[in-house]
Coordinates of C-alpha atoms in Angstrom, one line a residue:
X890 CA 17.0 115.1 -107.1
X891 CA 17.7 112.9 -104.0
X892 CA 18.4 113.5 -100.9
X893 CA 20.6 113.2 -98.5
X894 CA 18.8 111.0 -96.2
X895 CA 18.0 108.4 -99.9
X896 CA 22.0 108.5 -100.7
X897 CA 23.1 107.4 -97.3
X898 CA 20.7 104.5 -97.7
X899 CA 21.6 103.5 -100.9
X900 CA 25.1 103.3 -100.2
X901 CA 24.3 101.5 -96.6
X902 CA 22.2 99.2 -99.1
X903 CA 25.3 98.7 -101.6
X904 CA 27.7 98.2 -98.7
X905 CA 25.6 94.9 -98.0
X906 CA 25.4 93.9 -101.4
X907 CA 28.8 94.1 -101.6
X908 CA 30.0 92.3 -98.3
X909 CA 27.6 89.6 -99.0
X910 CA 29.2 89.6 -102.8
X911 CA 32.6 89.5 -101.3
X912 CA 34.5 86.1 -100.9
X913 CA 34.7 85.4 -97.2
X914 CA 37.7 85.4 -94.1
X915 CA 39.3 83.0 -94.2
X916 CA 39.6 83.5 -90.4
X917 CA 35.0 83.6 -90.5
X918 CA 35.0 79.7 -90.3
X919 CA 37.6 79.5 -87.6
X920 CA 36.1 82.2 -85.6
X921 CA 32.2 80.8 -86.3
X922 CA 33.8 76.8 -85.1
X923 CA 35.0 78.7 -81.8
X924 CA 31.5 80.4 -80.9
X925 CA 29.6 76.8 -81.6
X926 CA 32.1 75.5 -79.4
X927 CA 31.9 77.8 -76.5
X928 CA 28.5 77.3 -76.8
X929 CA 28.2 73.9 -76.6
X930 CA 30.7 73.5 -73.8
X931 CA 28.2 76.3 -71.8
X932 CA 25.2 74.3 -72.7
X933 CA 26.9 70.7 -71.5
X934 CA 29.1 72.2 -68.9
X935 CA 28.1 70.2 -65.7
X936 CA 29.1 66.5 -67.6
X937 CA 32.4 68.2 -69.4
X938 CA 33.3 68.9 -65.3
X939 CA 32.2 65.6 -64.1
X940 CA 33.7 63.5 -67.3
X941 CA 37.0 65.9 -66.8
X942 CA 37.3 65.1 -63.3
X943 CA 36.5 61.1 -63.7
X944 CA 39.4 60.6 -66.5
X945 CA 41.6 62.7 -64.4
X946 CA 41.0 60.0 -61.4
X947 CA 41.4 57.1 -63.7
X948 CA 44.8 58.5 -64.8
X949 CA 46.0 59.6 -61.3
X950 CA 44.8 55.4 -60.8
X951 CA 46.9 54.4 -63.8
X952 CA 50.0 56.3 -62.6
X953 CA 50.1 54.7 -58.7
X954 CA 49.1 50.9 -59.7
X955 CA 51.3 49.7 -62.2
X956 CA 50.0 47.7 -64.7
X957 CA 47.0 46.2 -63.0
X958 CA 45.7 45.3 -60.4
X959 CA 45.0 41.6 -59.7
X960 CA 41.6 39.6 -58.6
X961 CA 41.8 35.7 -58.3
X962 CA 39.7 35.4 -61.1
X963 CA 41.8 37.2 -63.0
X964 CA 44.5 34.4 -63.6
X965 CA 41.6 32.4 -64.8
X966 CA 40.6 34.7 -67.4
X967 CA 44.6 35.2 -68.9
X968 CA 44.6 31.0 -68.9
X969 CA 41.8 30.7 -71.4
X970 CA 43.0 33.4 -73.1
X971 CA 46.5 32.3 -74.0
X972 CA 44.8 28.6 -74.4
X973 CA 41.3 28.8 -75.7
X974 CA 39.0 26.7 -74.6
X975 CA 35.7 27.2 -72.7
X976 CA 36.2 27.8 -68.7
X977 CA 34.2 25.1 -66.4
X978 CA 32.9 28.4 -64.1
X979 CA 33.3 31.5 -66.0
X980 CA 32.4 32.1 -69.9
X981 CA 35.5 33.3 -72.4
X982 CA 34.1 36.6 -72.9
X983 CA 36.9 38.3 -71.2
X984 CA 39.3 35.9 -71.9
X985 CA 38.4 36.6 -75.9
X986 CA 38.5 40.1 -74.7
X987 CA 42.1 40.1 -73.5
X988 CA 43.2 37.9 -76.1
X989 CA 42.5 41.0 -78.5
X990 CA 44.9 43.1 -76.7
X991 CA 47.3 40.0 -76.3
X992 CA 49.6 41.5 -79.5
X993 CA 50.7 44.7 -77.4
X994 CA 51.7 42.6 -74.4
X995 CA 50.6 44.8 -71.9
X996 CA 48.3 44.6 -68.7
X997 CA 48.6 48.5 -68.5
X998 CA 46.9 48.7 -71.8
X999 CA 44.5 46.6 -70.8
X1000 CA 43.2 48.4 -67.6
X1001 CA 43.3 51.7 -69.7
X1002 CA 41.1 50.2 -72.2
X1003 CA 38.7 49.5 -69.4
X1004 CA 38.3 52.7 -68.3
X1005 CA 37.9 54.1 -71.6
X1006 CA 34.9 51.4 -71.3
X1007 CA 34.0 53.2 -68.3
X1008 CA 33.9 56.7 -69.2
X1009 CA 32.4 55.2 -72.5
X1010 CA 29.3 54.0 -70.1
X1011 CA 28.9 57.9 -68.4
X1012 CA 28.6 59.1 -72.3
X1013 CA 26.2 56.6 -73.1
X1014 CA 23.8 57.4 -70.1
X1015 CA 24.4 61.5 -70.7
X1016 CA 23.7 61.4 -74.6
X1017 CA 20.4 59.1 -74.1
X1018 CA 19.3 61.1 -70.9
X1019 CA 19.2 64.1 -73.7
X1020 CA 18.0 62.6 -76.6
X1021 CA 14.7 61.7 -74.4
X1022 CA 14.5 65.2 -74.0
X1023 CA 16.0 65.8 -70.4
X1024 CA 17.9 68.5 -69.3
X1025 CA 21.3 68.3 -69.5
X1026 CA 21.5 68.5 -65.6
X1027 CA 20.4 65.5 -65.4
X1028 CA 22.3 63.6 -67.4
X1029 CA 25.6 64.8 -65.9
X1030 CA 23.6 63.6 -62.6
X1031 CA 23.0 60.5 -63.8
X1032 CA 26.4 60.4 -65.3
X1033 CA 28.4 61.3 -61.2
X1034 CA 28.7 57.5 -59.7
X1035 CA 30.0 55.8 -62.8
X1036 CA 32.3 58.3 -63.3
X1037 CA 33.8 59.6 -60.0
X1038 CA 33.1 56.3 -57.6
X1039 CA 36.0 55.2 -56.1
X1040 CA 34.9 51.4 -56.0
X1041 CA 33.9 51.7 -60.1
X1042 CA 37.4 53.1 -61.0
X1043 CA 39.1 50.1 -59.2
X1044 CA 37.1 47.8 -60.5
X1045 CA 38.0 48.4 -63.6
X1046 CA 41.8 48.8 -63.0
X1047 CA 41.3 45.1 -61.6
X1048 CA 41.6 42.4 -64.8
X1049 CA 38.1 41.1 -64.3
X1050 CA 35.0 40.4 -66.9
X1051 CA 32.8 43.2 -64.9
X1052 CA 33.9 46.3 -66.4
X1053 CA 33.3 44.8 -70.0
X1054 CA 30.0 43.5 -68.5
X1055 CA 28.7 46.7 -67.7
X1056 CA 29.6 48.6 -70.7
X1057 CA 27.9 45.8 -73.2
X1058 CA 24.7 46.1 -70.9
X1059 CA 24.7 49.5 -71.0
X1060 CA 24.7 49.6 -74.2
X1061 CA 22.0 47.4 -74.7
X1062 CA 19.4 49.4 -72.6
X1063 CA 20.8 52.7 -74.4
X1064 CA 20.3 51.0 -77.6
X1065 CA 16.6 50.3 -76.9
X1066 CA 15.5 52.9 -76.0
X1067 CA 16.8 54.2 -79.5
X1068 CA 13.4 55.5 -81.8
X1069 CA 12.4 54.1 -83.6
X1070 CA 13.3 51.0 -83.1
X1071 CA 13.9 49.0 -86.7
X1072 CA 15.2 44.8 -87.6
X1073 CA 18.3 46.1 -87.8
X1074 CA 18.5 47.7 -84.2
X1075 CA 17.1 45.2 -82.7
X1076 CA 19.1 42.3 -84.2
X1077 CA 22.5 44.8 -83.0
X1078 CA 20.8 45.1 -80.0
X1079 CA 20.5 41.0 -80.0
X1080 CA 24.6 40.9 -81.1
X1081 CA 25.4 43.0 -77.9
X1082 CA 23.2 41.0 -75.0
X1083 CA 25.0 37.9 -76.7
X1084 CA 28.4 39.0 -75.9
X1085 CA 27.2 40.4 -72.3
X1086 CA 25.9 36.8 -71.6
X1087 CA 29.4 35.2 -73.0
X1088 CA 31.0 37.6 -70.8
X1089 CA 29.0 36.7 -67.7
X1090 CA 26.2 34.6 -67.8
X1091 CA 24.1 36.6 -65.3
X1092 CA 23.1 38.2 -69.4
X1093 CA 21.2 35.5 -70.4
X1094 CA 18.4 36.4 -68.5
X1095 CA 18.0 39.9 -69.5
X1096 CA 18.1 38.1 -73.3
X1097 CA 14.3 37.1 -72.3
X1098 CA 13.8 40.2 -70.2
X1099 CA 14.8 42.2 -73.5
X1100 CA 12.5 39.7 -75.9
X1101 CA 9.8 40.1 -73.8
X1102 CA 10.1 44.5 -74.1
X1103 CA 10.5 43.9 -77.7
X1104 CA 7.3 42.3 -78.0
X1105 CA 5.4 45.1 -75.8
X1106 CA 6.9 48.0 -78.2
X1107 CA 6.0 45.5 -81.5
X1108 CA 2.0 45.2 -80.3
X1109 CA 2.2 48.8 -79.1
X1110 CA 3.5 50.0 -82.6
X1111 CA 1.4 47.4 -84.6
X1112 CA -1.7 49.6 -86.9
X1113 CA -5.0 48.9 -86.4
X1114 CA -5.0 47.3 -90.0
X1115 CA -2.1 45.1 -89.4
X1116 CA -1.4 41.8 -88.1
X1117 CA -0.2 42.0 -84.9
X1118 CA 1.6 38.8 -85.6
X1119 CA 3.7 40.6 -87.9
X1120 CA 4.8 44.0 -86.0
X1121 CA 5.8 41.4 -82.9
X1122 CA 7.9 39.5 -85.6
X1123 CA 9.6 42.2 -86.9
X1124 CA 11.3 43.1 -84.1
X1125 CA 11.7 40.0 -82.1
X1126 CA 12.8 37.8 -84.5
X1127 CA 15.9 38.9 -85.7
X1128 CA 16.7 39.9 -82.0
X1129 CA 16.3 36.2 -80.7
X1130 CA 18.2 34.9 -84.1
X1131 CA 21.2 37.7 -83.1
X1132 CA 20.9 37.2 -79.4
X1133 CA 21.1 33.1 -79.3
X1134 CA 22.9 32.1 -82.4
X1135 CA 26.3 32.6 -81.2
X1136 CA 25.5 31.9 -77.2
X1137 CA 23.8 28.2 -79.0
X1138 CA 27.5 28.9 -81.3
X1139 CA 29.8 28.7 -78.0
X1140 CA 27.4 25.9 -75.4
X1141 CA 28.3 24.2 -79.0
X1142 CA 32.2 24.3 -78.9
X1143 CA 31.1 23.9 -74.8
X1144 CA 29.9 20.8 -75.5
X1145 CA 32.5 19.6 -77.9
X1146 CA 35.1 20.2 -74.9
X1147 CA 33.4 18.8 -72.1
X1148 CA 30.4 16.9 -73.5
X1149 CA 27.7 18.8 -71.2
X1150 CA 25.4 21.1 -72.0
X1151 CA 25.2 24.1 -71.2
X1152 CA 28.0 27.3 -70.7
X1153 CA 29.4 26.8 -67.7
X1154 CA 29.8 23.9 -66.0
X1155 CA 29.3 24.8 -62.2
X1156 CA 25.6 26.2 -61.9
X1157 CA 24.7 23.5 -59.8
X1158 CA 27.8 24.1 -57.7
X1159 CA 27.3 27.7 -57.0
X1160 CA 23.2 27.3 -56.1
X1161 CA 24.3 24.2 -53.6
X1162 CA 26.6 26.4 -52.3
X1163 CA 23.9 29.8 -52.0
X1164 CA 21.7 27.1 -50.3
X1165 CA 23.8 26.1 -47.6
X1166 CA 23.2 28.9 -45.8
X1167 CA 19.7 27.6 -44.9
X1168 CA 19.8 24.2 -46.2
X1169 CA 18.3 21.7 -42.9
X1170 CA 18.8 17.5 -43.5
X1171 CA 16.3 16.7 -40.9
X1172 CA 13.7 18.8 -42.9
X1173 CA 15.0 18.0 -46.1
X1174 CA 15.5 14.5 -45.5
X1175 CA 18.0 13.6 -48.1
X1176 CA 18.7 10.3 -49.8
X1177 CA 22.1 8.8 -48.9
X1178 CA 23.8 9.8 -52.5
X1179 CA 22.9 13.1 -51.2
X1180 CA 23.3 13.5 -47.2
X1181 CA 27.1 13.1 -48.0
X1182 CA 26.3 16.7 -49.3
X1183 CA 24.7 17.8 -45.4
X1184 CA 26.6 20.4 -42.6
X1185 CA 26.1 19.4 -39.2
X1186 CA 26.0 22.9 -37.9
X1187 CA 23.7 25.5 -37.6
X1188 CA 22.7 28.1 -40.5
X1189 CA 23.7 30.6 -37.8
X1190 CA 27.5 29.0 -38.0
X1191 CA 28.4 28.5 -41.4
X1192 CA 30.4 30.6 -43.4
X1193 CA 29.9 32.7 -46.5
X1194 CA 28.4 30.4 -49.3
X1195 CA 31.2 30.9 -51.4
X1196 CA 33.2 28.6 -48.5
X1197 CA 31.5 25.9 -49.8
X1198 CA 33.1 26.1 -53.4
X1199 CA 36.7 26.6 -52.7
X1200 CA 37.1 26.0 -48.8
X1201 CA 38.9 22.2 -48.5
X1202 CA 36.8 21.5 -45.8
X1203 CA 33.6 21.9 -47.7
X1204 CA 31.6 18.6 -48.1
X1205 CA 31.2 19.1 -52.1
X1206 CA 35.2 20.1 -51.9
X1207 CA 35.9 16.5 -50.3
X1208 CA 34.5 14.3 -53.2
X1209 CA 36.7 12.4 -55.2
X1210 CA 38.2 14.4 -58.1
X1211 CA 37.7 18.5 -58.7
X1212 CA 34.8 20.4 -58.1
X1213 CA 33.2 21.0 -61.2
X1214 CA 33.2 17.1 -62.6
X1215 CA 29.9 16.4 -64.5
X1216 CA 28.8 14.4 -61.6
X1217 CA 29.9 16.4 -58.8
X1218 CA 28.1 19.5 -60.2
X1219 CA 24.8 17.1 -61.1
X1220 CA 25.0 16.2 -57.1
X1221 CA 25.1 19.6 -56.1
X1222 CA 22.4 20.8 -58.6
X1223 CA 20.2 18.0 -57.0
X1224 CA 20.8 19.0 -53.3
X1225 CA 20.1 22.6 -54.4
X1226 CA 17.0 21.8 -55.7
X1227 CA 15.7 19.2 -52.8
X1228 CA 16.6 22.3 -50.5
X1229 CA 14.6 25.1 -52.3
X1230 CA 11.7 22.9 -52.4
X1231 CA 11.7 21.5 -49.1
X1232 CA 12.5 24.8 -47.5
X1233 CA 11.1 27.5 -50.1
X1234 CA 10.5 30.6 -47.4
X1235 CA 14.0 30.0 -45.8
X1236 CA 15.0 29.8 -49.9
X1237 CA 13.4 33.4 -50.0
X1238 CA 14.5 34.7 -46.4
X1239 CA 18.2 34.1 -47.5
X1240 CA 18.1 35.9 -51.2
X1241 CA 16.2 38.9 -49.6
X1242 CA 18.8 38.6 -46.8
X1243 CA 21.7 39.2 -49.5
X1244 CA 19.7 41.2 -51.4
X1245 CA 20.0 43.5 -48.8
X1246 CA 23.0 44.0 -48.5
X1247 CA 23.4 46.1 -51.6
X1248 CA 21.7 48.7 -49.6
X1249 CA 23.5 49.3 -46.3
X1250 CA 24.6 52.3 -45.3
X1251 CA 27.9 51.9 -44.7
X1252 CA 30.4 48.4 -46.6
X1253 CA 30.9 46.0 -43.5
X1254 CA 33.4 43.6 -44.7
X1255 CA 32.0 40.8 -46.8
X1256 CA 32.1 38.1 -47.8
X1257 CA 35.4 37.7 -45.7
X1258 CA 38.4 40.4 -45.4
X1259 CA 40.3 38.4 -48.5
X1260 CA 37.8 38.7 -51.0
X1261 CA 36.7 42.8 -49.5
X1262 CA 40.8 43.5 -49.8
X1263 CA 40.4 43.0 -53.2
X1264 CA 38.1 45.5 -53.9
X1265 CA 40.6 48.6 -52.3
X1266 CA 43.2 50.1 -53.4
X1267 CA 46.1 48.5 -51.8
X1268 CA 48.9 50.5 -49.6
X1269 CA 51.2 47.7 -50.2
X1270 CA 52.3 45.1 -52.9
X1271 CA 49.4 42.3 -52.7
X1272 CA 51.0 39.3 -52.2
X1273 CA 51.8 36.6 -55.0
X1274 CA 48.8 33.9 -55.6
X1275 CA 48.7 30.5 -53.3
X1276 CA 46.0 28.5 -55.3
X1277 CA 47.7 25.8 -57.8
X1278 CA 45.3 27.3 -60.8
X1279 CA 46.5 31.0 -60.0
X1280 CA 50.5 29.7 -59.8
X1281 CA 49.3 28.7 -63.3
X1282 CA 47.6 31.6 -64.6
X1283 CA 50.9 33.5 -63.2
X1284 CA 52.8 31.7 -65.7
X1285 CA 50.4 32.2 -68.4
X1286 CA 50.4 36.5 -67.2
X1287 CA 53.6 36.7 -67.7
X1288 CA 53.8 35.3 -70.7
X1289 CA 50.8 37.3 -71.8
X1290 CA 53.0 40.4 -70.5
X1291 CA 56.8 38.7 -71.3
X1292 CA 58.0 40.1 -68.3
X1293 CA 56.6 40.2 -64.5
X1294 CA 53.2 41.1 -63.2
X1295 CA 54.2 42.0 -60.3
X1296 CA 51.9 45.0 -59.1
X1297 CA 54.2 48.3 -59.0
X1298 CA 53.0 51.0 -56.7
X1299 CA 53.8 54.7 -57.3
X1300 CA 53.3 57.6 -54.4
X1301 CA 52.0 60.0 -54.3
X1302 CA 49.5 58.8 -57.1
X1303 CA 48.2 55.7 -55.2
X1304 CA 48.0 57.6 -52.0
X1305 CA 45.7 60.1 -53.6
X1306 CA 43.4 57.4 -54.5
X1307 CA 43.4 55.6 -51.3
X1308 CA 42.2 58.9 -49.6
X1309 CA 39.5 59.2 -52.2
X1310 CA 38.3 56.0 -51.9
X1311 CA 37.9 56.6 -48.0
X1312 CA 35.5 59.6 -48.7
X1313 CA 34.0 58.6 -52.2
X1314 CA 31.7 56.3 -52.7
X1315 CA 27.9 55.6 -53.8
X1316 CA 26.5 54.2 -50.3
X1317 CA 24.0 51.0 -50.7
X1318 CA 21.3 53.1 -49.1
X1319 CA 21.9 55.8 -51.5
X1320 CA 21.3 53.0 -54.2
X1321 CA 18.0 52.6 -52.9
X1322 CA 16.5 55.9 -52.7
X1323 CA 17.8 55.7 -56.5
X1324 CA 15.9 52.9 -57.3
X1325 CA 13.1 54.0 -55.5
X1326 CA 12.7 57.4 -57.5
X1327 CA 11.0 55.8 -60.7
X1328 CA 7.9 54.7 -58.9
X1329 CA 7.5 57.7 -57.0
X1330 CA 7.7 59.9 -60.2
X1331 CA 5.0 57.1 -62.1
X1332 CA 2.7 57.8 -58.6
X1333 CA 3.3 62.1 -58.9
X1334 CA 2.6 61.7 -62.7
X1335 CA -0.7 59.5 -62.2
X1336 CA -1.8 62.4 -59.6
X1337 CA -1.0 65.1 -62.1
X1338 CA -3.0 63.1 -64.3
X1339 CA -5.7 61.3 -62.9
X1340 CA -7.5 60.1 -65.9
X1341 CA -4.0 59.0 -68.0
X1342 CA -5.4 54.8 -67.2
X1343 CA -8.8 56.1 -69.0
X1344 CA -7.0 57.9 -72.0
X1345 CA -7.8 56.8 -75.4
X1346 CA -4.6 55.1 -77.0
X1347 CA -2.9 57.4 -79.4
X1348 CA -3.1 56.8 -82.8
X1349 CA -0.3 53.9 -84.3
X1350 CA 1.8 56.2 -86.3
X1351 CA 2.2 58.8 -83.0
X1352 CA 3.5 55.2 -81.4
X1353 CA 5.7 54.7 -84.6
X1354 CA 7.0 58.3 -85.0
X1355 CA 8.6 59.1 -82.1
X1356 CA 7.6 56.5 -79.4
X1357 CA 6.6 59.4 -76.4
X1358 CA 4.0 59.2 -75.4
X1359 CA 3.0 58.9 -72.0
X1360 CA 3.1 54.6 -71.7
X1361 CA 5.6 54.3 -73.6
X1362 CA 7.6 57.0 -71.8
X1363 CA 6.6 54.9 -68.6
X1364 CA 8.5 52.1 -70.3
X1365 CA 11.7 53.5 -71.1
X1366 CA 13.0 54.2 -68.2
X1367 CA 11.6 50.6 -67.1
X1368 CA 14.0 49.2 -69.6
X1369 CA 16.8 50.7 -67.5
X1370 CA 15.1 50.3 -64.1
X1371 CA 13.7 46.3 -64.6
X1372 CA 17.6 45.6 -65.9
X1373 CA 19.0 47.5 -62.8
X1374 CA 16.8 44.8 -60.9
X1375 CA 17.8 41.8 -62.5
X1376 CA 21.2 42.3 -62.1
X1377 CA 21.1 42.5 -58.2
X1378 CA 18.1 39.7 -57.9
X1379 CA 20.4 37.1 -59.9
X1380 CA 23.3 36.8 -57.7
X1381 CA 21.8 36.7 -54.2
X1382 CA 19.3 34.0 -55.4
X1383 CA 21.9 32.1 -57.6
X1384 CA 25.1 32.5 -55.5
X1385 CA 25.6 35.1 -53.1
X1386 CA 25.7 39.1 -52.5
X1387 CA 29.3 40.6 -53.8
X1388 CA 30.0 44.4 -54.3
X1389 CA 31.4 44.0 -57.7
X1390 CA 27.9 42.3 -58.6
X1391 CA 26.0 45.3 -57.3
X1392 CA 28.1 48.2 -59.2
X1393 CA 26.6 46.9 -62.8
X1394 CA 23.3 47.9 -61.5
X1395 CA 24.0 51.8 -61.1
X1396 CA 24.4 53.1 -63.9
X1397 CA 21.1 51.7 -65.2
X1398 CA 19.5 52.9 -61.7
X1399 CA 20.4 56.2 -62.5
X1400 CA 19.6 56.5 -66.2
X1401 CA 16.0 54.6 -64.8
X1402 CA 16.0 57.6 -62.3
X1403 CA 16.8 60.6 -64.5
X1404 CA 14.4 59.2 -67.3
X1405 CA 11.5 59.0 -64.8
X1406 CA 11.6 62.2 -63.5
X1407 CA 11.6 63.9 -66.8
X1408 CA 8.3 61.7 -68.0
X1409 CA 7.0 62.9 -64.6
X1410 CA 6.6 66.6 -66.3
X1411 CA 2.9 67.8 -66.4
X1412 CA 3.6 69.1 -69.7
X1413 CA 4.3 65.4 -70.5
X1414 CA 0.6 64.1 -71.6
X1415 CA 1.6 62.5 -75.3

């Protein structure tokens, strides 16, 4: 006979049987979605508050400026799109850009796809900030400038290439750091630095800053067995074939228009017009063909380099016929390069000079109050275009539109945006402590571990697996950090300092930073 305690139990024990026999709430899947939600939304709160609060801004933008906002460039960029054909200054990545969106007739649409973009970029640096195992405070961190900077959000409300720009860089560095890294990845990753470069050529660079990463993580993956040769190839191959097939593809149809090589057609231009702020004929001692390229005055006087492009009284301005002729840009390219090499330290002086202006405290007004206007929001209507190519590219807008551009501004919306723009901003200085974090985690990581240099390297397939150990950790967040740099060393020694040029950079600064700090972890040793 049983007892009492052994029937209680064997019903408890048939009660389970029978639940777990039973078909299921409909209601259970509902109810068990909602708990993995609530707990994810608790685990990635920090970024859902700083992403909420960015699109929020970008609306509250889209509401008071109505449909875009407009940059001098941007006429430019709706020409070539309307009319395809390569631009002598700019490449057509924009332009193909817009001409995508060209069926819905809308500049609105336009900007709003741009912030998408930028939102897009906060994602990207949050998701690959986890997936190298930092904390998700970090990421949202990381995530704070790009998303909630007043300067980013009007940049991309303006119709310019930089938005765009910064989302197909982004991308890239997020991409490769990607494990492990496969021919197909890295010929994608190739695809994506192409259009970056065909949307501003400041890309092609980082398409041999990339190559050259590539080939670090194909000898640092090669086995001991295998040719090294062949692990490089792997990778580096079909990258180069997907990064310079289609920028070869467009200097082709370049050519076929113009007849010179190359993708733009005013390099030579802009770098006599970056020297000029040095450049000395009595130390240079040019020939006569180019003296007629000299300024009288003093370094000291002159204006902003970019005066020297599109002011009339500029001596390359004065030639016979436009700016960006074959010959006149050969001329300039000449000067440029007689300048740098008879003056190579005042060459330097002057980059470093611009350089450093990415990383004042405070935004004094450069390079002159037109070009800084552009870059705030405005408290009235900006007024219509004077230059003959923008009266054309206002034609082309509003066809592009079929009705006017004329910039609409909506209070209280607008207003609300011009007060946060007043109070937030990413400060140049800021910027630099950013920058600066990387090396002084590498330096408190090589103290926690003062024998890492005399480490035996792990085995290949540790390299292969996963790609984290401690070097190789070293060089992810260099992927971000050396791009950051690249993208504020190539204006200031090509052209000149702008703010848009600088607001690429921080996203990949931050990532750099956040990345850097979580290899700096003692528990970190590979």
């Amino acid at each position: 006979m049983t007892s009492a305690r052994e029937r209680l139990a064997g019903r408890r024990l048939g009660s389970r049987v029978r639940e777990r026999l039973a078909p299921r709430d409909p209601l259970h899947p509902v109810a068990w979605a909602r708990a993995e939600l609530r707990g994810w939304a608790r685990r990635h709160r920090w970024f859902l508050v700083v992403f909420g609060l960015g699109t929020l801004l970008r609306v509250v933008t889209t509401l008071g400026y109505r449909p875009a906002l407009w940059f001098p460039d941007s006429y430019t960029y709706v020409v070539t799109a309307m009319r395809p054909r390569p631009d002598l200054v700019r490449p057509a990545g924009y332009s193909m850009f817009l001409r995508l969106l060209e069926a819905f007739h809308s500049f609105a649409l336009v900007v709003t796809v741009q912030h998408v973009l930028g939102l897009l970029v906060g994602v990207m640096l949050y998701v690959t900030v986890l997936r190298r195992g930092g904390p998700p405070w970090a990421g949202a961190l990381a995530c704070v400038p790009v998303l909630l900077d007043a300067y980013q959000i009007e940049l991309e409300h303006l119709l310019v290439s930089d938005t765009l720009f910064t989302f197909l860089v982004v991308g890239a560095v997020c991409l490769a750091m990607r494990r492990p890294l496969t021919p197909r990845s890295a010929a994608a990753l190739g695809l994506v630095l192409a259009a970056a470069t065909l949307t501003r050529t400041v890309g092609l660079p980082l398409i041999a800053v990339f190559a050259l990463l590539l080939l670090a993580y194909g000898v640092r993956g090669a086995s001991a067995d295998a040719r090294p040769g062949r692990a490089v190839a792997r990778l580096t191959v079909p990258f180069l074939v997907a990064a310079l097939l289609p920028v070869a593809g467009y200097a082709g149809w370049f050519y076929a228009t113009y007849q010179r090589v190359g993708l733009v057609g005013s390099n030579g231009v802009f770098l006599y017009a970056r020297t000029m702020a040095f450049a000395d004929c009595s130390v240079m001692k040019p020939p006569p063909d180019l003296a007629v390229l000299c300024d009288s005055r003093p370094p000291a006087s002159r204006p902003a380099s970019q005066e020297y492009i599109w002011n009339a009284e500029s001596p390359l301005v004065r030639l016979p016929g436009i700016t960006f002729t074959k010959e006149t840009d050969t001329l300039a390219g000449r000067f440029a390069s007689l300048a740098i090499r008879s003056q190579p330290l005042d060459y330097l002086r002057g980059m470093l000079t611009e350089l450093g202006r990415s990383f004042t405290l405070d935004r004094p007004v450069y390079p002159d109050p037109e070009t800084y206007g552009y870059y705030e929001f405005p408290e009235t209507v900006p007024p219509p275009p004077g230059r003959h190519p923008a009266l054309v590219g206002k034609e082309f807008s509003q066809r592009y539109e079929r009705g006017p551009v004329t910039v609409r501004i909506t209070e209280p919306f607008a207003g609300v945006m011009r007060a946060y723009q007043d109070v937030a901003r990413l400060p140049g200085t800021a910027l630099l402590v950013i920058l600066l974090v990387p090396p002084a985690a590498w330096a408190v990581r090589a103290r926690w571990r003062p024998g890492a240099a005399r480490t035996r390297r792990p085995p290949a397939h540790r390299l292969r697996s996963n790609g984290t150990h401690s070097n190789w950790a070293d060089s992810n967040w260099g992927v971000a950090y050396v791009t950051a740099w690249a993208l504020l060393l190539v204006p200031p020694a090509t052209a000149q300092f702008d703010y848009r040029y600088a607001l690429p950079a921080v996203p990949l600064a931050c990532l750099a930073a956040a990345l850097s700090v979580r290899a700096s972890r003692p528990d970190m040793t590979g």
